[in-house]
CSV table of C-alpha atoms and ligand atoms in Angstrom, one decimal:
chain,number,residue,atom,x,y,z
R,1,MET,CA,-30.6,2.7,-17.2
R,2,TYR,CA,-27.9,2.6,-14.5
R,3,ASN,CA,-25.0,0.2,-14.9
R,4,LEU,CA,-25.1,-0.9,-11.3
R,5,LEU,CA,-27.5,-0.3,-8.4
R,6,ILE,CA,-26.5,-1.2,-4.8
R,7,ARG,CA,-29.5,-1.2,-2.5
R,8,ASN,CA,-30.0,-1.3,1.2
R,9,ALA,CA,-26.4,-0.5,2.1
R,10,ARG,CA,-25.1,1.2,5.2
R,11,ILE,CA,-23.1,3.8,3.3
R,12,ALA,CA,-20.0,5.5,4.9
R,13,ARG,CA,-19.9,9.2,4.6
R,14,PRO,CA,-16.4,10.7,4.6
R,15,ASP,CA,-16.8,11.9,8.2
R,16,GLY,CA,-17.5,8.3,9.3
R,17,THR,CA,-21.2,8.7,9.9
R,18,LEU,CA,-23.5,6.2,8.1
R,19,PHE,CA,-26.7,6.6,6.1
R,20,GLU,CA,-28.9,3.7,4.9
R,21,GLY,CA,-29.8,3.8,1.3
R,22,ASP,CA,-29.0,3.0,-2.3
R,23,VAL,CA,-26.1,3.9,-4.7
R,24,ALA,CA,-26.5,4.1,-8.5
R,25,CYS,CA,-23.4,3.9,-10.7
R,26,GLU,CA,-23.1,4.9,-14.3
R,27,ASP,CA,-20.2,5.6,-16.7
R,28,GLY,CA,-17.7,4.7,-13.9
R,29,HIS,CA,-19.1,7.3,-11.5
R,30,ILE,CA,-21.4,7.4,-8.5
R,31,ALA,CA,-24.5,8.9,-10.3
R,32,ARG,CA,-26.8,9.1,-7.4
R,33,LEU,CA,-27.0,8.5,-3.7
R,34,ASP,CA,-30.4,8.3,-2.0
R,35,SER,CA,-32.4,6.6,0.6
R,36,LYS,CA,-34.3,4.8,-2.1
R,37,ILE,CA,-33.6,4.7,-5.8
R,38,SER,CA,-36.3,3.0,-8.0
R,39,ALA,CA,-34.8,2.9,-11.4
R,40,PRO,CA,-33.7,0.0,-13.7
R,41,ALA,CA,-30.1,-1.1,-13.7
R,42,ARG,CA,-28.2,-3.7,-15.6
R,43,GLU,CA,-27.1,-5.3,-12.3
R,44,THR,CA,-28.6,-4.9,-8.8
R,45,ILE,CA,-26.9,-5.9,-5.6
R,46,ASP,CA,-28.9,-6.2,-2.4
R,47,ALA,CA,-26.4,-5.1,0.3
R,48,ALA,CA,-28.7,-6.4,3.0
R,49,GLY,CA,-27.5,-3.7,5.5
R,50,LYS,CA,-23.8,-4.4,4.9
R,51,LEU,CA,-21.2,-1.5,5.1
R,52,LEU,CA,-20.3,0.2,1.9
R,53,LEU,CA,-16.9,1.9,1.9
R,54,PRO,CA,-15.0,3.8,-0.7
R,55,GLY,CA,-12.5,1.5,-2.4
R,56,VAL,CA,-9.1,1.4,-0.7
R,57,ILE,CA,-6.1,3.0,-2.5
R,58,ASP,CA,-3.0,1.0,-1.7
R,59,PRO,CA,-0.2,3.4,-2.4
R,60,GLN,CA,2.7,0.9,-2.1
R,61,VAL,CA,2.7,-2.6,-3.6
R,62,HIS,CA,5.2,-4.8,-5.4
R,63,PHE,CA,3.6,-6.9,-8.1
R,64,ARG,CA,6.8,-8.2,-9.7
R,65,ASP,CA,5.6,-7.7,-13.3
R,66,PRO,CA,7.7,-7.9,-15.4
R,67,GLY,CA,10.6,-10.1,-14.3
R,68,SER,CA,9.5,-12.1,-11.3
R,69,GLU,CA,6.0,-13.2,-12.4
R,70,TYR,CA,6.5,-16.5,-10.6
R,71,LYS,CA,6.0,-14.6,-7.4
R,72,GLU,CA,3.1,-12.3,-8.6
R,73,ASP,CA,2.0,-10.5,-11.7
R,74,LEU,CA,-0.4,-7.7,-12.4
R,75,ALA,CA,-3.3,-10.3,-12.9
R,76,THR,CA,-2.8,-12.0,-9.6
R,77,GLY,CA,-1.7,-9.0,-7.6
R,78,SER,CA,-4.7,-7.0,-8.8
R,79,ARG,CA,-7.0,-9.9,-8.0
R,80,ALA,CA,-5.6,-10.1,-4.5
R,81,ALA,CA,-6.2,-6.3,-4.3
R,82,VAL,CA,-9.9,-6.4,-5.1
R,83,ARG,CA,-10.4,-9.4,-2.8
R,84,GLY,CA,-9.2,-7.1,0.0
R,85,GLY,CA,-11.3,-4.1,-1.1
R,86,VAL,CA,-8.4,-2.3,-2.8
R,87,THR,CA,-9.6,-0.7,-6.0
R,88,SER,CA,-6.5,1.3,-7.0
R,89,PHE,CA,-2.8,0.6,-6.3
R,90,LEU,CA,0.5,2.3,-6.9
R,91,GLU,CA,3.2,-0.1,-7.8
R,92,MET,CA,6.9,0.1,-7.1
R,93,PRO,CA,9.7,0.2,-9.7
R,94,ASN,CA,12.0,-2.6,-8.4
R,95,THR,CA,10.9,-5.0,-11.1
R,96,ALA,CA,13.2,-6.6,-13.8
R,97,PRO,CA,13.9,-4.5,-15.7
R,98,PRO,CA,13.5,-1.8,-13.1
R,99,THR,CA,11.0,1.0,-14.1
R,100,THR,CA,13.6,3.7,-14.8
R,101,THR,CA,12.7,4.7,-18.4
R,102,GLN,CA,9.6,5.5,-20.4
R,103,GLU,CA,10.0,2.2,-22.2
R,104,ALA,CA,9.9,0.2,-19.0
R,105,LEU,CA,6.9,2.2,-17.8
R,106,ASP,CA,5.1,1.7,-21.1
R,107,GLU,CA,5.6,-2.1,-20.7
R,108,LYS,CA,4.0,-2.0,-17.3
R,109,LEU,CA,1.1,0.1,-18.5
R,110,THR,CA,0.5,-2.4,-21.4
R,111,HIS,CA,0.6,-5.4,-19.0
R,112,ALA,CA,-1.7,-3.7,-16.6
R,113,ALA,CA,-4.2,-2.7,-19.3
R,114,ARG,CA,-4.3,-6.3,-20.3
R,115,LYS,CA,-4.5,-8.0,-16.9
R,116,SER,CA,-5.4,-5.7,-14.0
R,117,VAL,CA,-8.9,-5.8,-12.5
R,118,ALA,CA,-8.0,-2.8,-10.3
R,119,ASN,CA,-7.0,0.8,-11.2
R,120,TYR,CA,-3.2,1.1,-11.5
R,121,GLY,CA,-0.4,3.6,-11.2
R,122,PHE,CA,3.4,3.3,-11.2
R,123,PHE,CA,6.4,4.9,-9.7
R,124,ILE,CA,9.5,5.8,-11.7
R,125,GLY,CA,12.6,4.5,-10.0
R,126,ALA,CA,15.7,6.7,-9.4
R,127,THR,CA,19.2,5.7,-10.3
R,128,PRO,CA,22.3,7.9,-10.1
R,129,GLU,CA,22.0,8.4,-13.9
R,130,ASN,CA,18.4,8.9,-14.9
R,131,LEU,CA,17.6,12.4,-13.7
R,132,GLU,CA,16.1,13.4,-17.1
R,133,ALA,CA,13.7,10.4,-17.1
R,134,LEU,CA,12.7,11.1,-13.5
R,135,ASN,CA,11.2,14.4,-14.6
R,136,SER,CA,9.9,13.6,-18.0
R,137,VAL,CA,8.4,10.0,-18.0
R,138,ASN,CA,4.6,9.9,-17.9
R,139,PRO,CA,2.2,9.0,-16.3
R,140,VAL,CA,3.8,8.4,-12.9
R,141,CYS,CA,2.6,9.0,-9.4
R,142,GLY,CA,6.1,10.0,-8.2
R,143,ILE,CA,9.8,9.2,-8.0
R,144,LYS,CA,10.9,6.3,-5.8
R,145,ILE,CA,14.3,6.4,-4.2
R,146,PHE,CA,15.8,3.4,-2.4
R,147,MET,CA,18.3,5.2,-0.1
R,148,GLY,CA,19.2,1.7,1.3
R,149,SER,CA,19.3,-1.4,-0.8
R,150,SER,CA,16.4,-3.9,-0.6
R,151,THR,CA,14.9,-6.3,-3.1
R,152,GLY,CA,16.2,-5.6,-6.6
R,153,THR,CA,19.0,-3.4,-7.9
R,154,LEU,CA,17.8,0.1,-7.3
R,155,LEU,CA,19.9,2.2,-5.0
R,156,VAL,CA,20.8,5.9,-4.7
R,157,ASN,CA,22.9,6.3,-1.6
R,158,ARG,CA,25.5,8.9,-2.4
R,159,ALA,CA,24.7,12.3,-0.9
R,160,GLU,CA,25.5,14.2,-4.1
R,161,ASP,CA,23.2,12.0,-6.2
R,162,LEU,CA,20.4,12.4,-3.7
R,163,GLU,CA,21.0,16.2,-3.7
R,164,ARG,CA,20.8,16.4,-7.5
R,165,ILE,CA,17.5,14.6,-7.6
R,166,PHE,CA,15.9,16.7,-4.9
R,167,ALA,CA,17.3,19.9,-6.4
R,168,ASN,CA,15.9,19.3,-9.9
R,169,GLY,CA,12.2,18.9,-10.6
R,170,THR,CA,8.9,19.2,-8.7
R,171,ARG,CA,7.5,15.7,-8.7
R,172,LEU,CA,6.8,14.0,-5.4
R,173,ILE,CA,9.8,11.9,-4.2
R,174,ALA,CA,9.0,8.8,-2.2
R,175,VAL,CA,11.9,7.4,-0.2
R,176,HIS,CA,12.7,4.0,1.2
R,177,ALA,CA,14.6,5.5,4.1
R,178,GLU,CA,17.4,3.3,5.4
R,179,ASP,CA,21.1,4.3,5.6
R,180,GLU,CA,23.1,2.0,3.3
R,181,ALA,CA,26.5,2.6,5.0
R,182,ARG,CA,25.0,1.8,8.4
R,183,ILE,CA,23.4,-1.4,7.1
R,184,ASN,CA,26.7,-2.6,5.6
R,185,ALA,CA,28.7,-1.8,8.8
R,186,ARG,CA,26.2,-3.5,11.0
R,187,ARG,CA,25.9,-6.5,8.7
R,188,ALA,CA,29.6,-7.0,9.2
R,189,GLN,CA,29.3,-6.5,12.9
R,190,PHE,CA,26.6,-9.1,13.3
R,191,SER,CA,27.9,-11.6,10.7
R,192,GLY,CA,28.1,-14.4,13.2
R,193,ARG,CA,24.4,-14.5,13.8
R,194,THR,CA,21.9,-16.3,11.5
R,195,ASP,CA,18.7,-16.1,13.7
R,196,PRO,CA,16.0,-14.0,11.8
R,197,ALA,CA,15.8,-11.5,14.7
R,198,VAL,CA,19.2,-10.2,13.8
R,199,HIS,CA,17.6,-8.6,10.8
R,200,SER,CA,16.1,-6.0,13.1
R,201,GLU,CA,19.5,-5.4,14.8
R,202,ILE,CA,21.3,-4.9,11.6
R,203,ARG,CA,18.7,-2.5,10.2
R,204,ASP,CA,18.1,-0.8,13.6
R,205,ASN,CA,16.0,2.2,14.4
R,206,GLU,CA,19.0,4.5,13.8
R,207,THR,CA,19.4,3.1,10.3
R,208,ALA,CA,15.9,4.4,9.4
R,209,ARG,CA,16.2,7.6,11.4
R,210,LEU,CA,19.4,8.7,9.7
R,211,ALA,CA,18.0,8.3,6.2
R,212,SER,CA,14.6,9.9,7.0
R,213,ALA,CA,16.5,12.9,8.5
R,214,LEU,CA,18.6,13.3,5.4
R,215,ALA,CA,15.6,13.1,3.1
R,216,LEU,CA,13.7,15.6,5.3
R,217,SER,CA,16.6,18.0,5.3
R,218,LEU,CA,16.9,17.8,1.5
R,219,SER,CA,13.2,18.3,1.1
R,220,LYS,CA,13.4,21.4,3.2
R,221,ARG,CA,16.4,22.8,1.4
R,222,TYR,CA,14.6,22.5,-2.0
R,223,GLN,CA,11.0,22.7,-0.8
R,224,ARG,CA,10.6,19.5,-2.6
R,225,ARG,CA,7.5,17.3,-2.1
R,226,LEU,CA,8.6,14.3,0.0
R,227,HIS,CA,6.8,11.2,1.0
R,228,ILE,CA,8.5,8.9,3.6
R,229,LEU,CA,7.4,5.3,2.8
R,230,HIS,CA,6.7,2.7,5.6
R,231,LEU,CA,7.7,4.8,8.6
R,232,SER,CA,8.7,2.2,11.2
R,233,THR,CA,10.3,3.8,14.3
R,234,LYS,CA,9.3,6.0,17.2
R,235,GLU,CA,12.3,8.2,16.5
R,236,GLU,CA,11.0,9.0,13.0
R,237,VAL,CA,7.6,9.8,14.4
R,238,ALA,CA,9.2,12.1,17.0
R,239,MET,CA,11.3,13.8,14.3
R,240,LEU,CA,8.3,14.6,12.2
R,241,ARG,CA,6.2,15.6,15.2
R,242,ALA,CA,8.9,18.3,15.8
R,243,ASP,CA,9.3,19.4,12.2
R,244,LYS,CA,7.0,18.4,9.4
R,245,PRO,CA,6.7,20.9,6.5
R,246,ALA,CA,3.3,21.1,4.8
R,247,TRP,CA,4.8,19.4,1.7
R,248,VAL,CA,5.9,16.3,3.5
R,249,THR,CA,3.8,13.2,4.0
R,250,ALA,CA,4.5,9.8,5.7
R,251,GLU,CA,2.9,6.4,5.7
R,252,ALA,CA,2.7,3.4,8.0
R,253,ILE,CA,2.0,-0.2,7.0
R,254,PRO,CA,0.1,-2.9,8.9
R,255,ASN,CA,3.2,-5.0,9.4
R,256,HIS,CA,4.8,-2.2,11.5
R,257,LEU,CA,1.5,-1.5,13.3
R,258,PHE,CA,0.6,-5.1,14.2
R,259,LEU,CA,3.9,-7.1,14.3
R,260,ASN,CA,7.0,-6.6,16.3
R,261,LYS,CA,10.2,-8.5,17.2
R,262,THR,CA,8.4,-11.0,19.4
R,263,ASP,CA,6.9,-12.4,16.2
R,264,TYR,CA,10.2,-13.7,15.0
R,265,ALA,CA,9.9,-16.6,17.4
R,266,ARG,CA,6.6,-17.8,15.8
R,267,LEU,CA,7.1,-16.7,12.2
R,268,GLY,CA,10.9,-16.5,11.6
R,269,THR,CA,11.9,-15.2,8.2
R,270,LEU,CA,8.3,-15.0,7.1
R,271,VAL,CA,8.2,-11.6,8.8
R,272,GLN,CA,11.6,-10.5,7.6
R,273,MET,CA,11.2,-7.2,5.7
R,274,ASN,CA,12.8,-3.8,5.1
R,275,PRO,CA,12.5,-1.7,7.1
R,276,PRO,CA,12.2,-4.5,9.7
R,277,ILE,CA,9.6,-5.1,12.3
R,278,ARG,CA,10.5,-3.3,15.6
R,279,THR,CA,9.2,-3.1,19.2
R,280,GLU,CA,5.9,-2.7,20.8
R,281,GLN,CA,6.9,0.9,21.7
R,282,ASP,CA,7.4,1.5,18.0
R,283,ASN,CA,4.0,0.0,17.2
R,284,ASP,CA,2.4,2.4,19.7
R,285,ALA,CA,4.3,5.4,18.4
R,286,LEU,CA,3.1,4.7,14.8
R,287,TRP,CA,-0.6,4.4,16.0
R,288,ALA,CA,-0.2,7.7,17.9
R,289,GLY,CA,1.4,9.2,14.8
R,290,LEU,CA,-1.6,8.1,12.6
R,291,ARG,CA,-4.1,9.4,15.1
R,292,ASP,CA,-2.6,12.8,15.4
R,293,GLY,CA,-2.0,13.2,11.6
R,294,ILE,CA,1.9,13.0,11.7
R,295,ILE,CA,1.5,9.9,9.6
R,296,ASP,CA,-0.9,10.7,6.8
R,297,PHE,CA,-2.0,7.3,5.4
R,298,ILE,CA,-1.5,3.5,5.2
R,299,ALA,CA,0.0,1.4,2.5
R,300,THR,CA,0.8,-2.3,2.6
R,301,ASP,CA,4.2,-2.7,0.9
R,302,HIS,CA,2.7,-6.0,-0.4
R,303,ALA,CA,6.0,-7.7,-1.2
R,304,PRO,CA,5.4,-11.4,-2.2
R,305,HIS,CA,8.2,-14.0,-2.1
R,306,THR,CA,7.5,-17.7,-2.4
R,307,LEU,CA,7.4,-19.9,0.8
R,308,GLU,CA,10.4,-21.8,-0.6
R,309,GLU,CA,12.4,-18.6,-0.9
R,310,LYS,CA,11.3,-17.5,2.6
R,311,GLN,CA,12.4,-20.8,4.1
R,312,ARG,CA,16.0,-20.8,2.8
R,313,GLY,CA,17.4,-19.7,6.2
R,314,TYR,CA,18.7,-16.2,7.2
R,315,PRO,CA,20.5,-14.4,5.6
R,316,ASN,CA,19.6,-16.2,2.3
R,317,THR,CA,16.0,-15.2,2.6
R,318,PRO,CA,14.4,-12.3,0.7
R,319,SER,CA,12.7,-9.5,2.6
R,320,GLY,CA,9.0,-8.7,2.3
R,321,MET,CA,5.6,-10.2,2.9
R,322,PRO,CA,2.3,-10.1,1.1
R,323,GLY,CA,-0.4,-7.9,2.5
R,324,VAL,CA,-2.6,-6.2,-0.2
R,325,GLU,CA,-5.6,-8.4,0.5
R,326,THR,CA,-5.6,-8.2,4.3
R,327,SER,CA,-5.1,-4.5,5.1
R,328,LEU,CA,-8.7,-3.4,5.2
R,329,PRO,CA,-9.9,-6.3,7.3
R,330,LEU,CA,-7.0,-5.7,9.7
R,331,LEU,CA,-8.0,-2.1,10.1
R,332,LEU,CA,-11.7,-2.8,10.4
R,333,THR,CA,-10.9,-5.4,13.1
R,334,ALA,CA,-8.9,-2.7,14.9
R,335,MET,CA,-11.8,-0.4,14.5
R,336,LYS,CA,-14.1,-2.9,16.2
R,337,ALA,CA,-11.6,-3.2,19.0
R,338,GLY,CA,-11.8,0.6,19.5
R,339,ARG,CA,-8.3,1.4,18.1
R,340,CYS,CA,-9.5,3.7,15.3
R,341,THR,CA,-12.7,5.1,13.7
R,342,LEU,CA,-14.4,4.7,10.4
R,343,ALA,CA,-13.6,8.3,9.6
R,344,GLU,CA,-9.9,7.6,10.2
R,345,ILE,CA,-9.9,4.5,8.1
R,346,GLN,CA,-11.3,6.4,5.2
R,347,LYS,CA,-8.7,9.1,5.6
R,348,TRP,CA,-5.8,6.7,6.0
R,349,MET,CA,-6.8,4.2,3.3
R,350,CYS,CA,-9.1,6.0,0.8
R,351,TYR,CA,-9.0,9.7,0.3
R,352,GLY,CA,-5.7,10.4,2.2
R,353,PRO,CA,-3.5,8.6,-0.4
R,354,ALA,CA,-5.6,10.1,-3.2
R,355,GLU,CA,-4.9,13.6,-1.9
R,356,ALA,CA,-1.2,13.1,-1.4
R,357,TYR,CA,-0.7,11.7,-4.9
R,358,ARG,CA,-3.2,14.2,-6.4
R,359,ILE,CA,-5.4,11.5,-7.8
R,360,PRO,CA,-8.7,13.2,-8.5
R,361,ASN,CA,-12.2,12.0,-7.6
R,362,LYS,CA,-11.3,9.0,-5.6
R,363,GLY,CA,-11.7,7.9,-2.0
R,364,LYS,CA,-15.1,9.3,-1.0
R,365,ILE,CA,-18.6,8.1,-1.6
R,366,LEU,CA,-20.1,11.3,-3.1
R,367,GLU,CA,-22.2,11.9,-6.1
R,368,GLY,CA,-20.0,12.5,-9.2
R,369,TRP,CA,-17.0,10.7,-7.6
R,370,ASP,CA,-15.5,7.5,-9.1
R,371,ALA,CA,-17.6,4.4,-8.4
R,372,ASP,CA,-14.7,2.5,-6.6
R,373,LEU,CA,-16.5,0.8,-3.7
R,374,THR,CA,-16.3,-2.2,-1.4
R,375,LEU,CA,-19.1,-3.8,0.5
R,376,VAL,CA,-17.8,-5.4,3.6
R,377,ASP,CA,-19.1,-7.7,6.4
R,378,ILE,CA,-18.2,-6.3,9.7
R,379,GLU,CA,-20.5,-8.6,11.7
R,380,HIS,CA,-18.7,-11.9,11.1
R,381,ALA,CA,-15.1,-12.8,11.7
R,382,ARG,CA,-13.3,-15.2,9.4
R,383,ALA,CA,-9.7,-16.4,9.8
R,384,VAL,CA,-7.0,-15.6,7.2
R,385,ARG,CA,-6.1,-18.9,5.6
R,386,ASN,CA,-3.0,-19.3,3.4
R,387,GLU,CA,-4.8,-21.6,1.1
R,388,GLU,CA,-7.6,-19.0,0.5
R,389,THR,CA,-5.3,-16.1,-0.4
R,390,PHE,CA,-5.4,-14.7,-3.9
R,391,THR,CA,-1.7,-13.7,-4.0
R,392,LYS,CA,0.3,-16.0,-6.3
R,393,VAL,CA,2.5,-17.0,-3.4
R,394,ARG,CA,-0.4,-18.3,-1.4
R,395,TRP,CA,0.6,-17.4,2.1
R,396,SER,CA,0.0,-14.6,4.6
R,397,PRO,CA,1.8,-13.5,7.8
R,398,TRP,CA,-1.7,-13.3,9.2
R,399,HIS,CA,-2.6,-16.9,8.7
R,400,GLY,CA,-4.9,-18.0,11.5
R,401,ARG,CA,-5.9,-14.5,12.6
R,402,GLU,CA,-9.6,-13.9,12.9
R,403,LEU,CA,-10.6,-10.7,11.0
R,404,TYR,CA,-13.8,-8.8,10.5
R,405,GLY,CA,-14.5,-6.7,7.5
R,406,TRP,CA,-13.9,-9.0,4.6
R,407,PRO,CA,-15.2,-7.7,1.3
R,408,GLN,CA,-18.3,-9.4,-0.2
R,409,TYR,CA,-18.2,-7.2,-3.3
R,410,THR,CA,-15.6,-4.9,-4.7
R,411,ILE,CA,-16.5,-2.5,-7.5
R,412,VAL,CA,-14.0,-0.8,-9.8
R,413,ASN,CA,-15.2,2.1,-12.0
R,414,GLY,CA,-18.8,0.9,-11.5
R,415,ASP,CA,-18.0,-2.7,-12.6
R,416,VAL,CA,-18.1,-5.6,-10.2
R,417,ALA,CA,-14.5,-6.9,-9.9
R,418,PHE,CA,-15.0,-9.2,-6.8
R,419,ASP,CA,-18.2,-11.0,-6.1
R,420,ASN,CA,-18.5,-13.3,-3.1
R,421,GLY,CA,-15.1,-14.9,-3.4
R,422,LYS,CA,-15.0,-14.9,-7.2
R,423,ILE,CA,-13.3,-12.5,-9.6
R,424,ARG,CA,-15.3,-11.1,-12.5
R,425,GLU,CA,-12.7,-11.9,-15.2
R,426,THR,CA,-14.0,-9.4,-17.7
R,427,THR,CA,-13.6,-6.3,-15.4
R,428,ARG,CA,-10.5,-4.1,-16.1
R,429,GLY,CA,-9.0,-1.3,-14.1
R,430,ARG,CA,-7.9,2.0,-15.7
R,431,PRO,CA,-4.6,3.9,-15.5
R,432,LEU,CA,-4.7,6.4,-12.7
R,433,THR,CA,-4.3,10.1,-13.5
R,434,TYR,CA,-2.6,12.8,-11.4
R,435,LEU,CA,-3.3,16.5,-11.1
R,436,ALA,CA,-0.3,18.7,-11.8
I,501,DOR,O1,10.9,-5.9,2.6
I,501,DOR,C1,10.8,-5.4,1.5
I,501,DOR,N1,10.5,-6.0,0.4
I,501,DOR,N2,11.2,-4.1,1.4
I,501,DOR,C2,11.4,-3.4,0.3
I,501,DOR,O2,11.7,-2.3,0.3
I,501,DOR,C3,11.2,-4.1,-1.0
I,501,DOR,C4,10.3,-5.3,-0.8
I,501,DOR,C5,10.3,-6.2,-2.0
I,501,DOR,O3,10.2,-5.7,-3.2
I,501,DOR,O4,10.5,-7.4,-1.8
């Protein structure tokens, strides 16, 4: 007897073509794919012709657990994830305490095992002092370096400290690439201004380009796997287009694809983030970079802060916005508008992140692969509404935007996690594993 049978779905193949049929899940895997499966199952879902996609892997989220659980925790963050079709996430180390030791990582793993309805993985955070831990702590998807300061205390901005980390070890290094010295100099230069748009002037394109260029040069010097998080500028896209070694990857996030400086007038500090939102030319360059493979995949950088915190008035406002539950509908809506294809969405959001982080068996609907799936409705649009969000902070920069592609069901390891607006509270995700 199968654990789960999904019938009458339009099933996405990795190449973006569709076939109509059934999917049987057993032991956490896709056991069978066929045009018709007549076998008993403990649970059967009639997909009624809806689109079945591989579960999304969101390779950059901030779930604030432990330390700032009033903003989010692994229970609410993972629930927001599955609401948005995200079945696995990689979570960032700027928690309190920061994830810089085996002990801190173990605490997160324990919390996640208890609370997360999605599969989970964690980064180890770099400091100038924890080189030994960076290379020994397990299991981690990679090393995160904040080259410029953002939320939390993590920062490695001295050239010799960066060099030591790149020179020692083989793990993937993911960088938040903003140049700390330039941020500080420009913050002083613009100190008279308190309008939110000044955030994009202080942390200008050159601030990002400088740090990305330094990370790229270190990666080349030591042939070290490098991932540039949330690429945001046309200059960085051009830099990688001219010179991108095979061991380097880059990501874009919906905020930098769909928002730009014109949105400060409407949304103010709600759209304040690091690196900041830019111009329409930067939006276009990021789309072009995704389409030609210079940018490898999409993350959300889900970074929840409460509305009260976000309304304190610049510069007393924290940077970041929630996004884990809206990325797939945003991209599927863009697909309907002709901006990308179903093949690209699967590459950018499903198997692309899995390949880069060497997570086996995820991101494609194939027999024997993990049964991480999401069944979405691309026929009907529904507006994002703050009050309907699953994130603990209960707001979204996309409030009011009509989106297609909302998940009806999300399935994690063959178990239903999200069912027509409700969480199956007994479902639990598993720790992600990484190939050497
Ligand atoms: O805007 C941001 N918020 N950028 C980051 O790098 C961190 C994040 C957060 O954790 O709030």
